[in-house]
Amino acid sequence: MKKAFFLSLIEARYGKAQSFGAALDVALPAFNETLETLLSHRSVRVFLETPLPQGTLEYLIAAAQSAPSSSNLQMWSVVAVEDGERKARLADYADRQRHIKQAPLLLVFLADMAMLHETAKAQNVPLDGIDYLDTFLMAAIDATLAAQNVVTAAEAMGFGTVYAGSIRNQPEDVIRELSLPPHVFPVFGLSIGYPDPKRPVRVKPRLPQFAVLHREQYTNANAQQAIADYDVTMAAFYRAYRETGTTWSKQSLARLHGSESLVGRDRLKEAILRQGILLK
């Protein structure tokens, strides 16, 4: 029964049955509820307005702070937004995404180098290394790792989640709304709440493993075949879910076609520099 259940989750994740041979048999003894939560992930975009139980936020932030941190620098922080009017304004800045306003909790994760700037000032020591691109990447990656811990914890608790990269569409407005000081930048939002049972969400298939898994050295010899197969899978998914047909490759190429398709994020470097983050 456990193997059949596990294989059903794998099939849902890839949109079709997979043939991984004996590898899955080796992994089965370690199968547990954590893996079930991870394999069952789906983005929820329609929420009930029911508030989260008291203490939920604190548990989620504890999970976030349990994520790894590069050199333990912990250069991230998060703004929890529950006020309806503020969520509505942030939704307007983020391509009017309804879930930002609808979900009871919005977390805006931040690359936060202000704490170390202030610490260096207080201790009167130089901090030239903080002005480099790698430092900003470390802060953004730390924020991402923390956020993904929140996603896993929230879904294990029965909540739904969805990321909002559109928080970066109008970063200056988000910075003003959240009163972010210099050296702090909004990386993305995360909506959390109870999924609306009247709007169930299917697991979205991913690219075949052989498109992303490289053994020993990188090779893209089979990439176009993988994409062709995946386009068929996703066209069927989109028809069933959206009642409109497209393919993953067409949608992805359109999303990155030009600066206008970046919906404001083509100005991101300018916005980051204005926050005093130099990216040397």
CSV table of C-alpha atoms in Angstrom, one decimal:
chain,number,residue,atom,x,y,z
A,1,MET,CA,0.0,0.0,0.0
A,2,LYS,CA,2.8,2.4,0.9
A,3,LYS,CA,4.5,1.8,-2.5
A,4,ALA,CA,1.3,2.3,-4.4
A,5,PHE,CA,0.6,5.6,-2.5
A,6,PHE,CA,4.2,6.8,-3.1
A,7,LEU,CA,4.0,6.0,-6.8
A,8,SER,CA,0.7,7.9,-7.0
A,9,LEU,CA,2.4,11.0,-5.7
A,10,ILE,CA,5.2,10.6,-8.1
A,11,GLU,CA,2.8,10.2,-11.0
A,12,ALA,CA,0.9,13.3,-10.0
A,13,ARG,CA,4.1,15.3,-9.8
A,14,TYR,CA,5.2,14.4,-13.3
A,15,GLY,CA,1.7,14.1,-14.8
A,16,LYS,CA,2.3,10.5,-15.9
A,17,ALA,CA,3.6,7.2,-14.6
A,18,GLN,CA,7.4,7.1,-14.2
A,19,SER,CA,9.9,4.2,-14.6
A,20,PHE,CA,12.7,4.7,-12.1
A,21,GLY,CA,13.5,1.1,-11.6
A,22,ALA,CA,14.8,-0.2,-8.3
A,23,ALA,CA,15.7,3.3,-7.1
A,24,LEU,CA,12.3,3.9,-5.6
A,25,ASP,CA,12.4,0.6,-3.7
A,26,VAL,CA,15.5,1.8,-1.9
A,27,ALA,CA,13.9,5.1,-1.0
A,28,LEU,CA,10.6,3.6,0.2
A,29,PRO,CA,11.7,2.7,3.8
A,30,ALA,CA,12.5,6.4,4.4
A,31,PHE,CA,9.1,7.5,3.1
A,32,ASN,CA,7.2,9.5,5.7
A,33,GLU,CA,4.7,12.4,6.2
A,34,THR,CA,7.4,15.0,5.4
A,35,LEU,CA,8.0,13.5,2.0
A,36,GLU,CA,4.3,13.3,1.5
A,37,THR,CA,3.9,17.0,2.2
A,38,LEU,CA,6.7,17.9,-0.2
A,39,LEU,CA,5.5,15.7,-3.0
A,40,SER,CA,1.9,16.9,-2.6
A,41,HIS,CA,2.8,20.6,-2.8
A,42,ARG,CA,0.5,22.8,-4.9
A,43,SER,CA,0.1,26.6,-5.1
A,44,VAL,CA,-3.2,27.8,-3.7
A,45,ARG,CA,-4.5,31.1,-5.1
A,46,VAL,CA,-8.0,31.1,-3.7
A,47,PHE,CA,-8.3,31.3,0.1
A,48,LEU,CA,-11.0,31.5,2.8
A,49,GLU,CA,-10.9,34.7,4.8
A,50,THR,CA,-10.8,32.7,8.0
A,51,PRO,CA,-8.0,34.0,10.3
A,52,LEU,CA,-5.1,31.7,11.2
A,53,PRO,CA,-5.1,30.3,14.7
A,54,GLN,CA,-3.2,32.3,17.3
A,55,GLY,CA,0.4,31.3,17.5
A,56,THR,CA,0.6,30.1,13.9
A,57,LEU,CA,2.9,33.0,12.8
A,58,GLU,CA,5.3,32.3,15.6
A,59,TYR,CA,5.5,28.6,14.7
A,60,LEU,CA,6.1,29.4,11.0
A,61,ILE,CA,8.9,31.9,11.8
A,62,ALA,CA,10.5,29.4,14.0
A,63,ALA,CA,10.5,27.0,11.1
A,64,ALA,CA,11.9,29.7,8.8
A,65,GLN,CA,14.8,30.3,11.3
A,66,SER,CA,15.5,26.6,11.3
A,67,ALA,CA,16.6,26.8,7.6
A,68,PRO,CA,20.4,26.9,6.8
A,69,SER,CA,22.1,30.3,6.6
A,70,SER,CA,25.3,31.0,4.7
A,71,SER,CA,28.1,31.5,7.2
A,72,ASN,CA,25.3,32.0,9.8
A,73,LEU,CA,25.0,35.6,8.7
A,74,GLN,CA,21.2,35.4,8.8
A,75,MET,CA,20.8,38.3,6.4
A,76,TRP,CA,17.1,38.1,6.0
A,77,SER,CA,14.0,39.2,7.7
A,78,VAL,CA,10.3,39.2,7.0
A,79,VAL,CA,7.3,41.5,7.4
A,80,ALA,CA,4.0,39.9,8.4
A,81,VAL,CA,1.1,41.8,6.9
A,82,GLU,CA,-2.4,41.0,8.2
A,83,ASP,CA,-4.1,44.5,7.8
A,84,GLY,CA,-6.6,44.3,5.0
A,85,GLU,CA,-6.0,47.8,3.6
A,86,ARG,CA,-2.2,47.3,3.5
A,87,LYS,CA,-2.6,43.9,1.8
A,88,ALA,CA,-4.9,45.5,-0.8
A,89,ARG,CA,-2.3,48.2,-1.5
A,90,LEU,CA,0.4,45.6,-1.8
A,91,ALA,CA,-1.8,43.6,-4.1
A,92,ASP,CA,-2.1,46.6,-6.4
A,93,TYR,CA,1.6,46.9,-6.5
A,94,ALA,CA,1.9,43.2,-7.3
A,95,ASP,CA,-0.1,42.9,-10.5
A,96,ARG,CA,-3.4,43.0,-8.6
A,97,GLN,CA,-3.0,39.4,-7.5
A,98,ARG,CA,-6.1,38.5,-5.6
A,99,HIS,CA,-4.6,36.0,-3.2
A,100,ILE,CA,-2.4,38.8,-1.7
A,101,LYS,CA,-5.5,40.6,-0.5
A,102,GLN,CA,-7.6,37.5,0.2
A,103,ALA,CA,-5.3,35.4,2.3
A,104,PRO,CA,-5.3,36.2,6.0
A,105,LEU,CA,-1.5,36.4,6.2
A,106,LEU,CA,1.1,37.8,3.8
A,107,LEU,CA,4.7,37.4,4.5
A,108,VAL,CA,7.1,39.6,2.6
A,109,PHE,CA,10.6,38.1,2.8
A,110,LEU,CA,13.5,40.6,2.7
A,111,ALA,CA,17.2,40.5,1.9
A,112,ASP,CA,18.3,42.3,5.0
A,113,MET,CA,21.8,43.7,5.3
A,114,ALA,CA,20.8,46.6,7.6
A,115,MET,CA,21.3,44.6,10.8
A,116,LEU,CA,25.0,44.0,10.0
A,117,HIS,CA,25.5,47.6,8.7
A,118,GLU,CA,24.1,48.8,12.0
A,119,THR,CA,26.3,46.4,14.0
A,120,ALA,CA,29.4,47.5,12.2
A,121,LYS,CA,28.6,51.1,12.9
A,122,ALA,CA,27.9,50.4,16.5
A,123,GLN,CA,31.2,48.5,16.9
A,124,ASN,CA,33.1,51.0,14.6
A,125,VAL,CA,34.5,48.3,12.3
A,126,PRO,CA,34.7,48.4,8.4
A,127,LEU,CA,32.2,46.3,6.4
A,128,ASP,CA,33.4,46.7,2.8
A,129,GLY,CA,32.6,43.1,1.9
A,130,ILE,CA,28.9,43.7,2.3
A,131,ASP,CA,28.7,45.8,-0.9
A,132,TYR,CA,29.4,42.9,-3.3
A,133,LEU,CA,27.0,41.0,-5.5
A,134,ASP,CA,27.7,37.7,-3.7
A,135,THR,CA,26.6,39.2,-0.4
A,136,PHE,CA,23.3,40.3,-1.8
A,137,LEU,CA,22.9,36.8,-3.4
A,138,MET,CA,23.6,35.2,0.0
A,139,ALA,CA,20.9,37.4,1.6
A,140,ALA,CA,18.4,36.6,-1.1
A,141,ILE,CA,19.2,32.9,-1.0
A,142,ASP,CA,18.9,32.8,2.8
A,143,ALA,CA,15.5,34.5,2.5
A,144,THR,CA,14.4,31.9,0.0
A,145,LEU,CA,15.5,29.0,2.1
A,146,ALA,CA,13.7,30.4,5.1
A,147,ALA,CA,10.5,30.9,3.0
A,148,GLN,CA,10.6,27.4,1.7
A,149,ASN,CA,10.7,26.1,5.3
A,150,VAL,CA,7.6,28.1,6.0
A,151,VAL,CA,5.9,26.6,2.9
A,152,THR,CA,6.6,23.1,4.1
A,153,ALA,CA,5.6,23.8,7.7
A,154,ALA,CA,2.4,25.6,6.7
A,155,GLU,CA,1.3,22.9,4.4
A,156,ALA,CA,2.0,20.3,7.0
A,157,MET,CA,-0.3,22.3,9.3
A,158,GLY,CA,-3.1,22.1,6.7
A,159,PHE,CA,-2.7,25.6,5.2
A,160,GLY,CA,-2.2,26.6,1.6
A,161,THR,CA,0.5,28.8,0.3
A,162,VAL,CA,1.6,30.6,-2.9
A,163,TYR,CA,4.6,32.8,-3.6
A,164,ALA,CA,4.3,36.3,-5.1
A,165,GLY,CA,7.4,37.3,-7.1
A,166,SER,CA,5.3,40.1,-8.3
A,167,ILE,CA,6.2,42.0,-5.1
A,168,ARG,CA,9.3,43.0,-7.2
A,169,ASN,CA,7.1,44.6,-10.0
A,170,GLN,CA,7.0,47.9,-8.2
A,171,PRO,CA,9.7,47.6,-5.5
A,172,GLU,CA,9.8,51.3,-4.7
A,173,ASP,CA,6.1,51.3,-3.7
A,174,VAL,CA,6.6,48.1,-1.6
A,175,ILE,CA,9.6,49.6,0.1
A,176,ARG,CA,7.6,52.7,1.0
A,177,GLU,CA,4.6,50.8,2.1
A,178,LEU,CA,6.6,48.6,4.5
A,179,SER,CA,9.0,51.4,5.6
A,180,LEU,CA,12.1,49.5,4.6
A,181,PRO,CA,15.3,51.2,5.5
A,182,PRO,CA,18.4,51.3,3.3
A,183,HIS,CA,20.2,48.0,2.8
A,184,VAL,CA,16.9,46.0,2.9
A,185,PHE,CA,15.1,44.8,-0.2
A,186,PRO,CA,11.9,42.8,-0.8
A,187,VAL,CA,12.6,39.5,-2.5
A,188,PHE,CA,9.0,38.1,-2.7
A,189,GLY,CA,5.8,37.6,-0.9
A,190,LEU,CA,4.1,34.5,0.4
A,191,SER,CA,0.4,34.2,1.0
A,192,ILE,CA,-0.8,31.7,3.6
A,193,GLY,CA,-4.3,30.7,4.6
A,194,TYR,CA,-7.0,28.0,4.4
A,195,PRO,CA,-7.6,26.8,0.8
A,196,ASP,CA,-11.1,27.4,-0.4
A,197,PRO,CA,-12.5,23.8,-0.6
A,198,LYS,CA,-14.8,24.9,-3.4
A,199,ARG,CA,-11.7,25.7,-5.6
A,200,PRO,CA,-9.5,22.6,-5.3
A,201,VAL,CA,-6.1,22.8,-6.9
A,202,ARG,CA,-4.4,20.0,-8.8
A,203,VAL,CA,-0.7,19.2,-8.5
A,204,LYS,CA,1.1,20.9,-11.4
A,205,PRO,CA,3.4,18.5,-13.3
A,206,ARG,CA,7.1,19.3,-13.5
A,207,LEU,CA,9.7,18.6,-16.1
A,208,PRO,CA,10.8,15.0,-16.5
A,209,GLN,CA,13.7,14.2,-14.1
A,210,PHE,CA,16.1,13.5,-17.0
A,211,ALA,CA,15.7,17.2,-18.0
A,212,VAL,CA,17.0,18.5,-14.7
A,213,LEU,CA,19.1,15.6,-13.2
A,214,HIS,CA,22.7,15.5,-14.5
A,215,ARG,CA,25.0,12.7,-13.3
A,216,GLU,CA,28.6,13.6,-12.9
A,217,GLN,CA,28.6,16.2,-15.7
A,218,TYR,CA,26.1,18.5,-17.3
A,219,THR,CA,24.5,17.4,-20.6
A,220,ASN,CA,21.6,18.7,-22.5
A,221,ALA,CA,21.5,16.0,-25.1
A,222,ASN,CA,18.0,15.1,-24.4
A,223,ALA,CA,16.7,18.5,-23.3
A,224,GLN,CA,14.6,19.2,-26.3
A,225,GLN,CA,12.9,15.8,-26.2
A,226,ALA,CA,12.2,16.3,-22.6
A,227,ILE,CA,10.6,19.7,-23.3
A,228,ALA,CA,8.6,18.3,-26.2
A,229,ASP,CA,7.2,15.5,-23.9
A,230,TYR,CA,6.5,18.1,-21.1
A,231,ASP,CA,4.7,20.4,-23.5
A,232,VAL,CA,2.2,17.6,-24.3
A,233,THR,CA,1.7,16.9,-20.5
A,234,MET,CA,1.3,20.6,-19.7
A,235,ALA,CA,-1.0,21.3,-22.6
A,236,ALA,CA,-3.3,18.6,-21.2
A,237,PHE,CA,-3.0,20.1,-17.7
A,238,TYR,CA,-3.8,23.6,-18.9
A,239,ARG,CA,-6.8,22.4,-20.9
A,240,ALA,CA,-8.2,20.6,-17.9
A,241,TYR,CA,-7.4,23.4,-15.4
A,242,ARG,CA,-7.8,26.6,-17.4
A,243,GLU,CA,-10.0,25.5,-20.3
A,244,THR,CA,-7.4,27.1,-22.6
A,245,GLY,CA,-4.6,25.3,-24.4
A,246,THR,CA,-0.9,26.3,-24.5
A,247,THR,CA,2.4,24.7,-23.8
A,248,TRP,CA,5.1,25.2,-21.2
A,249,SER,CA,7.7,26.3,-23.8
A,250,LYS,CA,5.5,28.9,-25.4
A,251,GLN,CA,4.4,30.3,-22.0
A,252,SER,CA,8.0,30.4,-20.7
A,253,LEU,CA,9.5,32.0,-23.8
A,254,ALA,CA,6.7,34.6,-23.8
A,255,ARG,CA,7.3,35.4,-20.1
A,256,LEU,CA,11.0,36.2,-21.0
A,257,HIS,CA,10.5,37.6,-24.5
A,258,GLY,CA,11.7,41.1,-23.7
A,259,SER,CA,11.9,43.9,-21.1
A,260,GLU,CA,8.2,44.6,-21.5
A,261,SER,CA,7.4,41.1,-20.5
A,262,LEU,CA,9.2,41.5,-17.2
A,263,VAL,CA,6.4,43.7,-15.9
A,264,GLY,CA,8.6,46.3,-14.2
A,265,ARG,CA,11.3,44.0,-13.0
A,266,ASP,CA,13.7,45.2,-15.8
A,267,ARG,CA,14.3,48.1,-13.4
A,268,LEU,CA,15.3,45.8,-10.5
A,269,LYS,CA,19.0,46.7,-10.4
A,270,GLU,CA,18.2,50.4,-10.2
A,271,ALA,CA,15.8,49.8,-7.3
A,272,ILE,CA,18.4,47.7,-5.5
A,273,LEU,CA,21.1,50.3,-5.9
A,274,ARG,CA,18.7,53.0,-4.6
A,275,GLN,CA,18.5,51.0,-1.4
A,276,GLY,CA,22.2,51.4,-0.9
A,277,ILE,CA,23.0,47.9,-2.0
A,278,LEU,CA,25.9,48.4,-4.3
A,279,LEU,CA,26.4,45.0,-6.1
A,280,LYS,CA,30.1,45.5,-6.8
